[in-house]
Amino acid sequence: MPFRNDADPLWEAQNLKRALHAAGVALWAWAVETDDFAMDEQGFQLWGLPPKSQVTFEDLSSRIHPADRDRVRAAFTATRAIVGAFEIDFRILIGEEIRWISARGLGNDEGVHKGQASGVFLDVTGRKQAEEGSELLAGEMSHRVKNLLAIASGLTTITSRSSNTVAEMAKELTDRLTALGRAHDLVRPLPGHQGRAALLGDVIAVLLAPYDDSGAFSSRIRVAVPRMGVGEQAATSIALVIHELATNSLKYGALSTGSGLLDISGTSTENEVCIVWTEQGGPAVERPADEGYGSKLLHRSVTGQLGGTINIDWAKEGIIITLTLNSNHLAA
């Protein structure tokens, strides 16, 4: 057993009180028979109550969050049956502010002296906020992973139906998934009301960069769209749309020849964003007899996820695709 020297200044009441105050520890005493509470100055500050000699449990209850009130009352009553130390975490309301309090003591009457149970209150708001943030992040990450797995599964099915060889399927699927990854990398917090988003022009430019930077394609792609935020969900859909259009252009349109040009321009109103995809200088285009799986994916992404419409002009000199998108869907 460690040696304790009661004459040491360490054990003087004022020094102990200063140490507790420095640690943010508030002392309380509960008269188990009369239900009266007593707290030190730190306790009254923590609870946002004016100091007085005694405070009843009902006085404290007025500060406890309504959702926690019954639980706290039941927990304190049950502490006398608990063997050893106990800890109860709950919320209190100080005006509009929510604080998390941890009440700690000894149960099974071990902490009762002369009819009073004693313990401490700690402000654990910071820890609880960190835990809530971690839980939200974990939930958000779980949601994202499930969404990405669902998208990957759908893309695999669609790509398998539209590919003729295993190698072709592997390449197309890899390209689609890579496009999704590029868009997700761009999602970041933006200042102002746009919240967590990427810039629309950045998303499109990054997705098209591989086509523009490869040799003969250099400087053949122009992007000029409104400066606005695109939310994470919309970024995924935009990535699918741009990748599908770029893939078709590389196979059959302007990007399939050395002289082809691609222009992506846009305008916006309060409720809508219009993006026009214009190809020039490529082979003469013809409207296909049947709609392929890529076209179905394109229409599904535009009308479903982006709440918009798509119009395709099969002009001989180059295809013109007009996407009219819902502004609120883009910010989602």
mmCIF file of C-alpha atoms in Angstrom:
data_model
loop_
_atom_site.group_PDB
_atom_site.id
_atom_site.type_symbol
_atom_site.label_atom_id
_atom_site.label_comp_id
_atom_site.label_asym_id
_atom_site.label_seq_id
_atom_site.Cartn_x
_atom_site.Cartn_y
_atom_site.Cartn_z
ATOM 1 C CA MET A 1 0.000 0.000 0.000
ATOM 2 C CA PRO A 2 1.534 3.375 -0.988
ATOM 3 C CA PHE A 3 2.687 5.626 1.839
ATOM 4 C CA ARG A 4 0.577 8.730 2.484
ATOM 5 C CA ASN A 5 1.869 11.647 4.516
ATOM 6 C CA ASP A 6 -1.163 13.583 5.787
ATOM 7 C CA ALA A 7 1.108 16.476 6.688
ATOM 8 C CA ASP A 8 2.080 16.934 3.039
ATOM 9 C CA PRO A 9 0.514 20.119 1.527
ATOM 10 C CA LEU A 10 -0.767 17.897 -1.282
ATOM 11 C CA TRP A 11 -3.591 16.710 0.984
ATOM 12 C CA GLU A 12 -4.674 20.114 2.242
ATOM 13 C CA ALA A 13 -8.338 20.800 1.416
ATOM 14 C CA GLN A 14 -7.644 24.026 -0.475
ATOM 15 C CA ASN A 15 -4.969 22.391 -2.619
ATOM 16 C CA LEU A 16 -7.280 19.481 -3.426
ATOM 17 C CA LYS A 17 -10.048 21.937 -4.302
ATOM 18 C CA ARG A 18 -7.741 23.896 -6.616
ATOM 19 C CA ALA A 19 -6.664 20.682 -8.338
ATOM 20 C CA LEU A 20 -10.275 19.598 -8.876
ATOM 21 C CA HIS A 21 -11.181 23.033 -10.207
ATOM 22 C CA ALA A 22 -8.242 22.959 -12.628
ATOM 23 C CA ALA A 23 -9.419 19.562 -13.882
ATOM 24 C CA GLY A 24 -12.978 20.838 -14.409
ATOM 25 C CA VAL A 25 -14.350 18.448 -11.772
ATOM 26 C CA ALA A 26 -17.534 19.480 -9.932
ATOM 27 C CA LEU A 27 -18.404 17.904 -6.582
ATOM 28 C CA TRP A 28 -21.908 16.852 -5.583
ATOM 29 C CA ALA A 29 -23.592 15.255 -2.586
ATOM 30 C CA TRP A 30 -27.014 13.597 -2.654
ATOM 31 C CA ALA A 31 -29.118 13.043 0.460
ATOM 32 C CA VAL A 32 -30.690 9.756 -0.533
ATOM 33 C CA GLU A 33 -33.610 10.050 1.894
ATOM 34 C CA THR A 34 -34.606 13.700 1.354
ATOM 35 C CA ASP A 35 -33.553 13.910 -2.310
ATOM 36 C CA ASP A 36 -31.581 17.106 -1.664
ATOM 37 C CA PHE A 37 -28.471 17.903 -3.695
ATOM 38 C CA ALA A 38 -25.489 20.002 -2.746
ATOM 39 C CA MET A 39 -22.853 21.130 -5.235
ATOM 40 C CA ASP A 40 -19.704 23.186 -5.169
ATOM 41 C CA GLU A 41 -19.281 26.397 -7.157
ATOM 42 C CA GLN A 42 -17.981 24.477 -10.164
ATOM 43 C CA GLY A 43 -21.166 22.383 -10.173
ATOM 44 C CA PHE A 44 -23.459 25.409 -10.273
ATOM 45 C CA GLN A 45 -21.430 26.894 -13.126
ATOM 46 C CA LEU A 46 -21.602 23.617 -15.010
ATOM 47 C CA TRP A 47 -25.388 23.400 -14.638
ATOM 48 C CA GLY A 48 -25.948 27.107 -15.273
ATOM 49 C CA LEU A 49 -27.724 27.575 -11.930
ATOM 50 C CA PRO A 50 -27.353 30.367 -9.367
ATOM 51 C CA PRO A 51 -25.352 29.169 -6.308
ATOM 52 C CA LYS A 52 -27.358 28.249 -3.205
ATOM 53 C CA SER A 53 -26.907 25.988 -0.197
ATOM 54 C CA GLN A 54 -29.016 23.156 -1.560
ATOM 55 C CA VAL A 55 -30.660 22.195 -4.814
ATOM 56 C CA THR A 56 -33.270 19.458 -5.249
ATOM 57 C CA PHE A 57 -33.217 16.800 -7.904
ATOM 58 C CA GLU A 58 -36.226 18.529 -9.451
ATOM 59 C CA ASP A 59 -34.174 21.730 -9.782
ATOM 60 C CA LEU A 60 -31.599 19.771 -11.743
ATOM 61 C CA SER A 61 -34.311 17.972 -13.704
ATOM 62 C CA SER A 62 -35.429 21.293 -15.165
ATOM 63 C CA ARG A 63 -32.029 21.473 -16.881
ATOM 64 C CA ILE A 64 -31.841 17.845 -18.029
ATOM 65 C CA HIS A 65 -32.769 17.228 -21.648
ATOM 66 C CA PRO A 66 -36.378 15.949 -21.774
ATOM 67 C CA ALA A 67 -35.266 12.855 -23.678
ATOM 68 C CA ASP A 68 -32.828 11.950 -20.856
ATOM 69 C CA ARG A 69 -34.798 13.052 -17.782
ATOM 70 C CA ASP A 70 -36.558 9.787 -16.893
ATOM 71 C CA ARG A 71 -33.457 7.762 -17.666
ATOM 72 C CA VAL A 72 -31.326 9.880 -15.327
ATOM 73 C CA ARG A 73 -33.846 9.684 -12.485
ATOM 74 C CA ALA A 74 -34.071 5.889 -12.850
ATOM 75 C CA ALA A 75 -30.293 5.589 -13.080
ATOM 76 C CA PHE A 76 -29.654 7.595 -9.907
ATOM 77 C CA THR A 77 -32.252 5.574 -8.033
ATOM 78 C CA ALA A 78 -30.630 2.352 -9.233
ATOM 79 C CA THR A 79 -27.109 3.354 -8.223
ATOM 80 C CA ARG A 80 -27.616 2.090 -4.656
ATOM 81 C CA ALA A 81 -27.909 -1.423 -6.077
ATOM 82 C CA ILE A 82 -24.726 -1.095 -8.161
ATOM 83 C CA VAL A 83 -21.593 -2.658 -6.730
ATOM 84 C CA GLY A 84 -18.589 -0.388 -7.211
ATOM 85 C CA ALA A 85 -18.229 2.704 -9.343
ATOM 86 C CA PHE A 86 -20.969 3.974 -11.641
ATOM 87 C CA GLU A 87 -21.041 6.490 -14.476
ATOM 88 C CA ILE A 88 -24.084 8.117 -16.114
ATOM 89 C CA ASP A 89 -23.811 10.348 -19.185
ATOM 90 C CA PHE A 90 -26.696 12.679 -20.095
ATOM 91 C CA ARG A 91 -27.521 15.997 -21.725
ATOM 92 C CA ILE A 92 -28.509 19.258 -20.085
ATOM 93 C CA LEU A 93 -29.902 22.432 -21.657
ATOM 94 C CA ILE A 94 -28.399 25.848 -20.922
ATOM 95 C CA GLY A 95 -30.593 28.132 -23.021
ATOM 96 C CA GLU A 96 -29.945 27.005 -26.611
ATOM 97 C CA GLU A 97 -26.726 25.223 -25.643
ATOM 98 C CA ILE A 98 -26.590 21.453 -25.118
ATOM 99 C CA ARG A 99 -23.967 20.133 -22.692
ATOM 100 C CA TRP A 100 -23.079 16.537 -21.962
ATOM 101 C CA ILE A 101 -22.566 15.748 -18.268
ATOM 102 C CA SER A 102 -20.968 12.639 -16.801
ATOM 103 C CA ALA A 103 -22.098 11.886 -13.231
ATOM 104 C CA ARG A 104 -19.777 9.491 -11.378
ATOM 105 C CA GLY A 105 -19.830 7.969 -7.911
ATOM 106 C CA LEU A 106 -19.845 4.745 -5.889
ATOM 107 C CA GLY A 107 -22.891 2.483 -5.663
ATOM 108 C CA ASN A 108 -24.145 -0.184 -3.239
ATOM 109 C CA ASP A 109 -24.056 2.415 -0.412
ATOM 110 C CA GLU A 110 -20.252 2.272 -0.518
ATOM 111 C CA GLY A 111 -20.207 5.978 -1.282
ATOM 112 C CA VAL A 112 -22.889 6.863 1.316
ATOM 113 C CA HIS A 113 -21.688 8.648 4.436
ATOM 114 C CA LYS A 114 -24.112 9.997 7.024
ATOM 115 C CA GLY A 115 -27.002 9.470 4.603
ATOM 116 C CA GLN A 116 -25.290 11.243 1.729
ATOM 117 C CA ALA A 117 -23.932 9.791 -1.515
ATOM 118 C CA SER A 118 -21.097 11.775 -3.048
ATOM 119 C CA GLY A 119 -19.597 11.972 -6.486
ATOM 120 C CA VAL A 120 -18.459 14.259 -9.273
ATOM 121 C CA PHE A 121 -19.851 15.900 -12.402
ATOM 122 C CA LEU A 122 -17.651 16.235 -15.492
ATOM 123 C CA ASP A 123 -18.326 18.230 -18.648
ATOM 124 C CA VAL A 124 -17.822 15.629 -21.418
ATOM 125 C CA THR A 125 -19.386 17.688 -24.212
ATOM 126 C CA GLY A 126 -16.214 17.657 -26.314
ATOM 127 C CA ARG A 127 -15.865 13.892 -26.085
ATOM 128 C CA LYS A 128 -19.528 13.292 -26.927
ATOM 129 C CA GLN A 129 -19.377 15.629 -29.906
ATOM 130 C CA ALA A 130 -16.312 13.782 -31.156
ATOM 131 C CA GLU A 131 -18.103 10.445 -30.707
ATOM 132 C CA GLU A 132 -21.175 11.727 -32.545
ATOM 133 C CA GLY A 133 -18.949 13.031 -35.336
ATOM 134 C CA SER A 134 -17.251 9.651 -35.608
ATOM 135 C CA GLU A 135 -20.614 7.870 -35.698
ATOM 136 C CA LEU A 136 -21.887 10.218 -38.398
ATOM 137 C CA LEU A 137 -18.710 9.706 -40.406
ATOM 138 C CA ALA A 138 -18.946 5.937 -40.030
ATOM 139 C CA GLY A 139 -22.591 6.009 -41.116
ATOM 140 C CA GLU A 140 -21.773 8.260 -44.055
ATOM 141 C CA MET A 141 -18.898 6.027 -45.119
ATOM 142 C CA SER A 142 -21.098 2.931 -44.830
ATOM 143 C CA HIS A 143 -23.743 4.635 -46.959
ATOM 144 C CA ARG A 144 -21.176 5.612 -49.582
ATOM 145 C CA VAL A 145 -19.686 2.135 -49.743
ATOM 146 C CA LYS A 146 -23.116 0.556 -50.191
ATOM 147 C CA ASN A 147 -23.957 3.039 -52.944
ATOM 148 C CA LEU A 148 -20.668 2.452 -54.731
ATOM 149 C CA LEU A 149 -21.092 -1.315 -54.512
ATOM 150 C CA ALA A 150 -24.585 -0.999 -55.975
ATOM 151 C CA ILE A 151 -23.262 1.223 -58.773
ATOM 152 C CA ALA A 152 -20.365 -1.156 -59.465
ATOM 153 C CA SER A 153 -22.779 -4.090 -59.606
ATOM 154 C CA GLY A 154 -25.071 -2.254 -62.026
ATOM 155 C CA LEU A 155 -22.181 -1.153 -64.219
ATOM 156 C CA THR A 156 -20.854 -4.704 -64.343
ATOM 157 C CA THR A 157 -24.212 -5.990 -65.549
ATOM 158 C CA ILE A 158 -24.617 -3.255 -68.155
ATOM 159 C CA THR A 159 -21.033 -3.554 -69.387
ATOM 160 C CA SER A 160 -21.254 -7.337 -69.706
ATOM 161 C CA ARG A 161 -24.299 -6.995 -71.952
ATOM 162 C CA SER A 162 -22.710 -4.403 -74.223
ATOM 163 C CA SER A 163 -19.240 -5.995 -74.562
ATOM 164 C CA ASN A 164 -18.183 -8.588 -77.089
ATOM 165 C CA THR A 165 -15.029 -9.876 -75.371
ATOM 166 C CA VAL A 166 -13.732 -10.228 -71.834
ATOM 167 C CA ALA A 167 -10.924 -7.770 -72.570
ATOM 168 C CA GLU A 168 -13.382 -5.184 -73.910
ATOM 169 C CA MET A 169 -15.616 -5.610 -70.872
ATOM 170 C CA ALA A 170 -12.675 -5.253 -68.480
ATOM 171 C CA LYS A 171 -11.519 -2.051 -70.166
ATOM 172 C CA GLU A 172 -14.959 -0.436 -70.317
ATOM 173 C CA LEU A 173 -15.756 -1.350 -66.730
ATOM 174 C CA THR A 174 -12.397 -0.074 -65.502
ATOM 175 C CA ASP A 175 -12.897 3.197 -67.383
ATOM 176 C CA ARG A 176 -16.355 3.695 -65.873
ATOM 177 C CA LEU A 177 -15.176 2.978 -62.339
ATOM 178 C CA THR A 178 -12.149 5.241 -62.790
ATOM 179 C CA ALA A 179 -14.467 8.045 -63.886
ATOM 180 C CA LEU A 180 -16.452 7.611 -60.695
ATOM 181 C CA GLY A 181 -13.267 7.753 -58.650
ATOM 182 C CA ARG A 182 -12.152 11.008 -60.266
ATOM 183 C CA ALA A 183 -15.459 12.682 -59.493
ATOM 184 C CA HIS A 184 -15.424 11.519 -55.856
ATOM 185 C CA ASP A 185 -11.880 12.837 -55.418
ATOM 186 C CA LEU A 186 -13.152 16.281 -56.348
ATOM 187 C CA VAL A 187 -15.857 16.413 -53.673
ATOM 188 C CA ARG A 188 -14.740 18.818 -50.963
ATOM 189 C CA PRO A 189 -16.160 21.578 -48.738
ATOM 190 C CA LEU A 190 -16.839 24.895 -50.470
ATOM 191 C CA PRO A 191 -17.368 28.274 -48.779
ATOM 192 C CA GLY A 192 -20.814 29.817 -48.642
ATOM 193 C CA HIS A 193 -24.175 28.141 -49.081
ATOM 194 C CA GLN A 194 -23.054 25.540 -51.592
ATOM 195 C CA GLY A 195 -21.815 23.248 -48.824
ATOM 196 C CA ARG A 196 -20.036 20.008 -49.544
ATOM 197 C CA ALA A 197 -19.503 20.018 -53.287
ATOM 198 C CA ALA A 198 -17.156 20.075 -56.250
ATOM 199 C CA LEU A 199 -17.226 22.695 -58.968
ATOM 200 C CA LEU A 200 -19.136 21.578 -62.061
ATOM 201 C CA GLY A 201 -16.396 22.765 -64.421
ATOM 202 C CA ASP A 202 -13.725 20.935 -62.421
ATOM 203 C CA VAL A 203 -15.669 17.664 -62.555
ATOM 204 C CA ILE A 204 -16.124 17.848 -66.323
ATOM 205 C CA ALA A 205 -12.551 18.993 -67.013
ATOM 206 C CA VAL A 206 -10.980 16.251 -64.904
ATOM 207 C CA LEU A 207 -13.136 13.555 -66.476
ATOM 208 C CA LEU A 208 -12.209 14.693 -69.982
ATOM 209 C CA ALA A 209 -8.513 15.350 -69.266
ATOM 210 C CA PRO A 210 -7.335 11.877 -70.415
ATOM 211 C CA TYR A 211 -8.829 12.468 -73.861
ATOM 212 C CA ASP A 212 -7.420 15.976 -74.223
ATOM 213 C CA ASP A 213 -3.893 15.226 -72.967
ATOM 214 C CA SER A 214 -3.150 12.207 -75.145
ATOM 215 C CA GLY A 215 -1.109 13.236 -78.149
ATOM 216 C CA ALA A 216 -3.268 14.247 -81.092
ATOM 217 C CA PHE A 217 -6.195 15.147 -78.820
ATOM 218 C CA SER A 218 -4.303 18.023 -77.205
ATOM 219 C CA SER A 219 -6.305 21.276 -76.856
ATOM 220 C CA ARG A 220 -9.292 19.939 -78.748
ATOM 221 C CA ILE A 221 -11.691 20.066 -75.818
ATOM 222 C CA ARG A 222 -13.216 23.286 -74.492
ATOM 223 C CA VAL A 223 -15.204 23.474 -71.253
ATOM 224 C CA ALA A 224 -17.111 26.647 -70.337
ATOM 225 C CA VAL A 225 -19.937 26.034 -67.858
ATOM 226 C CA PRO A 226 -21.447 28.083 -65.006
ATOM 227 C CA ARG A 227 -19.406 28.228 -61.809
ATOM 228 C CA MET A 228 -21.499 26.281 -59.353
ATOM 229 C CA GLY A 229 -21.244 23.525 -56.790
ATOM 230 C CA VAL A 230 -22.079 19.897 -57.493
ATOM 231 C CA GLY A 231 -22.935 17.653 -54.538
ATOM 232 C CA GLU A 232 -21.458 14.217 -54.041
ATOM 233 C CA GLN A 233 -24.455 12.273 -55.315
ATOM 234 C CA ALA A 234 -24.710 14.481 -58.392
ATOM 235 C CA ALA A 235 -20.946 14.206 -59.005
ATOM 236 C CA THR A 236 -21.340 10.435 -59.318
ATOM 237 C CA SER A 237 -24.124 10.815 -61.876
ATOM 238 C CA ILE A 238 -22.271 13.563 -63.776
ATOM 239 C CA ALA A 239 -19.232 11.273 -63.949
ATOM 240 C CA LEU A 240 -21.291 8.496 -65.524
ATOM 241 C CA VAL A 241 -22.880 10.878 -68.038
ATOM 242 C CA ILE A 242 -19.612 12.544 -69.103
ATOM 243 C CA HIS A 243 -17.789 9.231 -69.342
ATOM 244 C CA GLU A 244 -20.537 7.733 -71.508
ATOM 245 C CA LEU A 245 -20.569 10.732 -73.856
ATOM 246 C CA ALA A 246 -16.773 10.817 -74.076
ATOM 247 C CA THR A 247 -16.578 7.089 -74.766
ATOM 248 C CA ASN A 248 -19.094 7.380 -77.594
ATOM 249 C CA SER A 249 -17.223 10.363 -79.029
ATOM 250 C CA LEU A 250 -13.946 8.453 -78.926
ATOM 251 C CA LYS A 251 -15.512 5.470 -80.694
ATOM 252 C CA TYR A 252 -17.738 7.165 -83.240
ATOM 253 C CA GLY A 253 -17.597 10.963 -82.962
ATOM 254 C CA ALA A 254 -15.321 13.984 -82.910
ATOM 255 C CA LEU A 255 -12.632 12.422 -80.692
ATOM 256 C CA SER A 256 -12.238 9.484 -83.092
ATOM 257 C CA THR A 257 -10.412 11.671 -85.651
ATOM 258 C CA GLY A 258 -7.449 14.017 -85.523
ATOM 259 C CA SER A 259 -9.497 17.037 -86.636
ATOM 260 C CA GLY A 260 -12.477 16.683 -84.342
ATOM 261 C CA LEU A 261 -13.421 19.283 -81.754
ATOM 262 C CA LEU A 262 -15.531 19.001 -78.617
ATOM 263 C CA ASP A 263 -17.220 21.963 -76.941
ATOM 264 C CA ILE A 264 -19.079 21.782 -73.620
ATOM 265 C CA SER A 265 -20.858 25.019 -72.738
ATOM 266 C CA GLY A 266 -23.625 25.929 -70.346
ATOM 267 C CA THR A 267 -26.021 28.448 -68.944
ATOM 268 C CA SER A 268 -27.974 28.537 -65.694
ATOM 269 C CA THR A 269 -31.131 29.957 -64.171
ATOM 270 C CA GLU A 270 -32.375 29.810 -60.605
ATOM 271 C CA ASN A 271 -33.907 26.355 -61.104
ATOM 272 C CA GLU A 272 -32.093 24.787 -64.046
ATOM 273 C CA VAL A 273 -28.662 24.300 -65.580
ATOM 274 C CA CYS A 274 -28.359 23.714 -69.305
ATOM 275 C CA ILE A 275 -25.241 21.957 -70.608
ATOM 276 C CA VAL A 276 -24.691 21.628 -74.362
ATOM 277 C CA TRP A 277 -22.270 18.969 -75.664
ATOM 278 C CA THR A 278 -21.300 19.859 -79.227
ATOM 279 C CA GLU A 279 -19.048 17.788 -81.524
ATOM 280 C CA GLN A 280 -17.555 19.000 -84.802
ATOM 281 C CA GLY A 281 -15.058 17.697 -87.329
ATOM 282 C CA GLY A 282 -15.711 14.022 -86.780
ATOM 283 C CA PRO A 283 -17.297 11.388 -89.028
ATOM 284 C CA ALA A 284 -20.854 11.897 -90.205
ATOM 285 C CA VAL A 285 -23.167 10.630 -87.512
ATOM 286 C CA GLU A 286 -26.264 8.544 -87.938
ATOM 287 C CA ARG A 287 -28.990 7.815 -85.463
ATOM 288 C CA PRO A 288 -28.727 4.179 -84.319
ATOM 289 C CA ALA A 289 -31.642 1.861 -84.990
ATOM 290 C CA ASP A 290 -31.768 0.620 -81.427
ATOM 291 C CA GLU A 291 -30.908 2.240 -78.094
ATOM 292 C CA GLY A 292 -27.853 0.575 -76.544
ATOM 293 C CA TYR A 293 -27.212 -0.091 -72.880
ATOM 294 C CA GLY A 294 -24.924 2.940 -72.655
ATOM 295 C CA SER A 295 -27.738 5.170 -73.891
ATOM 296 C CA LYS A 296 -30.102 3.646 -71.339
ATOM 297 C CA LEU A 297 -27.581 4.371 -68.588
ATOM 298 C CA LEU A 298 -27.228 7.932 -69.879
ATOM 299 C CA HIS A 299 -30.974 8.584 -69.866
ATOM 300 C CA ARG A 300 -31.412 6.941 -66.468
ATOM 301 C CA SER A 301 -28.697 9.095 -64.903
ATOM 302 C CA VAL A 302 -30.009 12.354 -66.387
ATOM 303 C CA THR A 303 -33.709 11.829 -65.706
ATOM 304 C CA GLY A 304 -33.420 9.882 -62.455
ATOM 305 C CA GLN A 305 -30.427 11.065 -60.425
ATOM 306 C CA LEU A 306 -30.169 14.574 -61.919
ATOM 307 C CA GLY A 307 -33.886 15.305 -62.336
ATOM 308 C CA GLY A 308 -33.414 16.575 -65.889
ATOM 309 C CA THR A 309 -33.984 15.894 -69.549
ATOM 310 C CA ILE A 310 -31.737 14.992 -72.452
ATOM 311 C CA ASN A 311 -32.182 16.017 -76.080
ATOM 312 C CA ILE A 312 -30.005 14.588 -78.873
ATOM 313 C CA ASP A 313 -29.647 16.287 -82.271
ATOM 314 C CA TRP A 314 -28.135 13.813 -84.744
ATOM 315 C CA ALA A 315 -26.728 16.529 -87.006
ATOM 316 C CA LYS A 316 -24.544 15.260 -89.872
ATOM 317 C CA GLU A 317 -21.697 17.652 -89.015
ATOM 318 C CA GLY A 318 -21.606 16.479 -85.409
ATOM 319 C CA ILE A 319 -23.887 15.359 -82.618
ATOM 320 C CA ILE A 320 -25.338 18.000 -80.296
ATOM 321 C CA ILE A 321 -26.567 16.839 -76.891
ATOM 322 C CA THR A 322 -28.461 19.207 -74.611
ATOM 323 C CA LEU A 323 -28.719 18.315 -70.931
ATOM 324 C CA THR A 324 -31.214 20.304 -68.850
ATOM 325 C CA LEU A 325 -30.576 19.558 -65.179
ATOM 326 C CA ASN A 326 -32.362 20.468 -61.955
ATOM 327 C CA SER A 327 -30.235 22.849 -59.847
ATOM 328 C CA ASN A 328 -31.367 21.328 -56.550
ATOM 329 C CA HIS A 329 -30.465 17.829 -57.764
ATOM 330 C CA LEU A 330 -26.991 19.061 -58.733
ATOM 331 C CA ALA A 331 -26.406 20.391 -55.235
ATOM 332 C CA ALA A 332 -27.595 17.176 -53.529
#
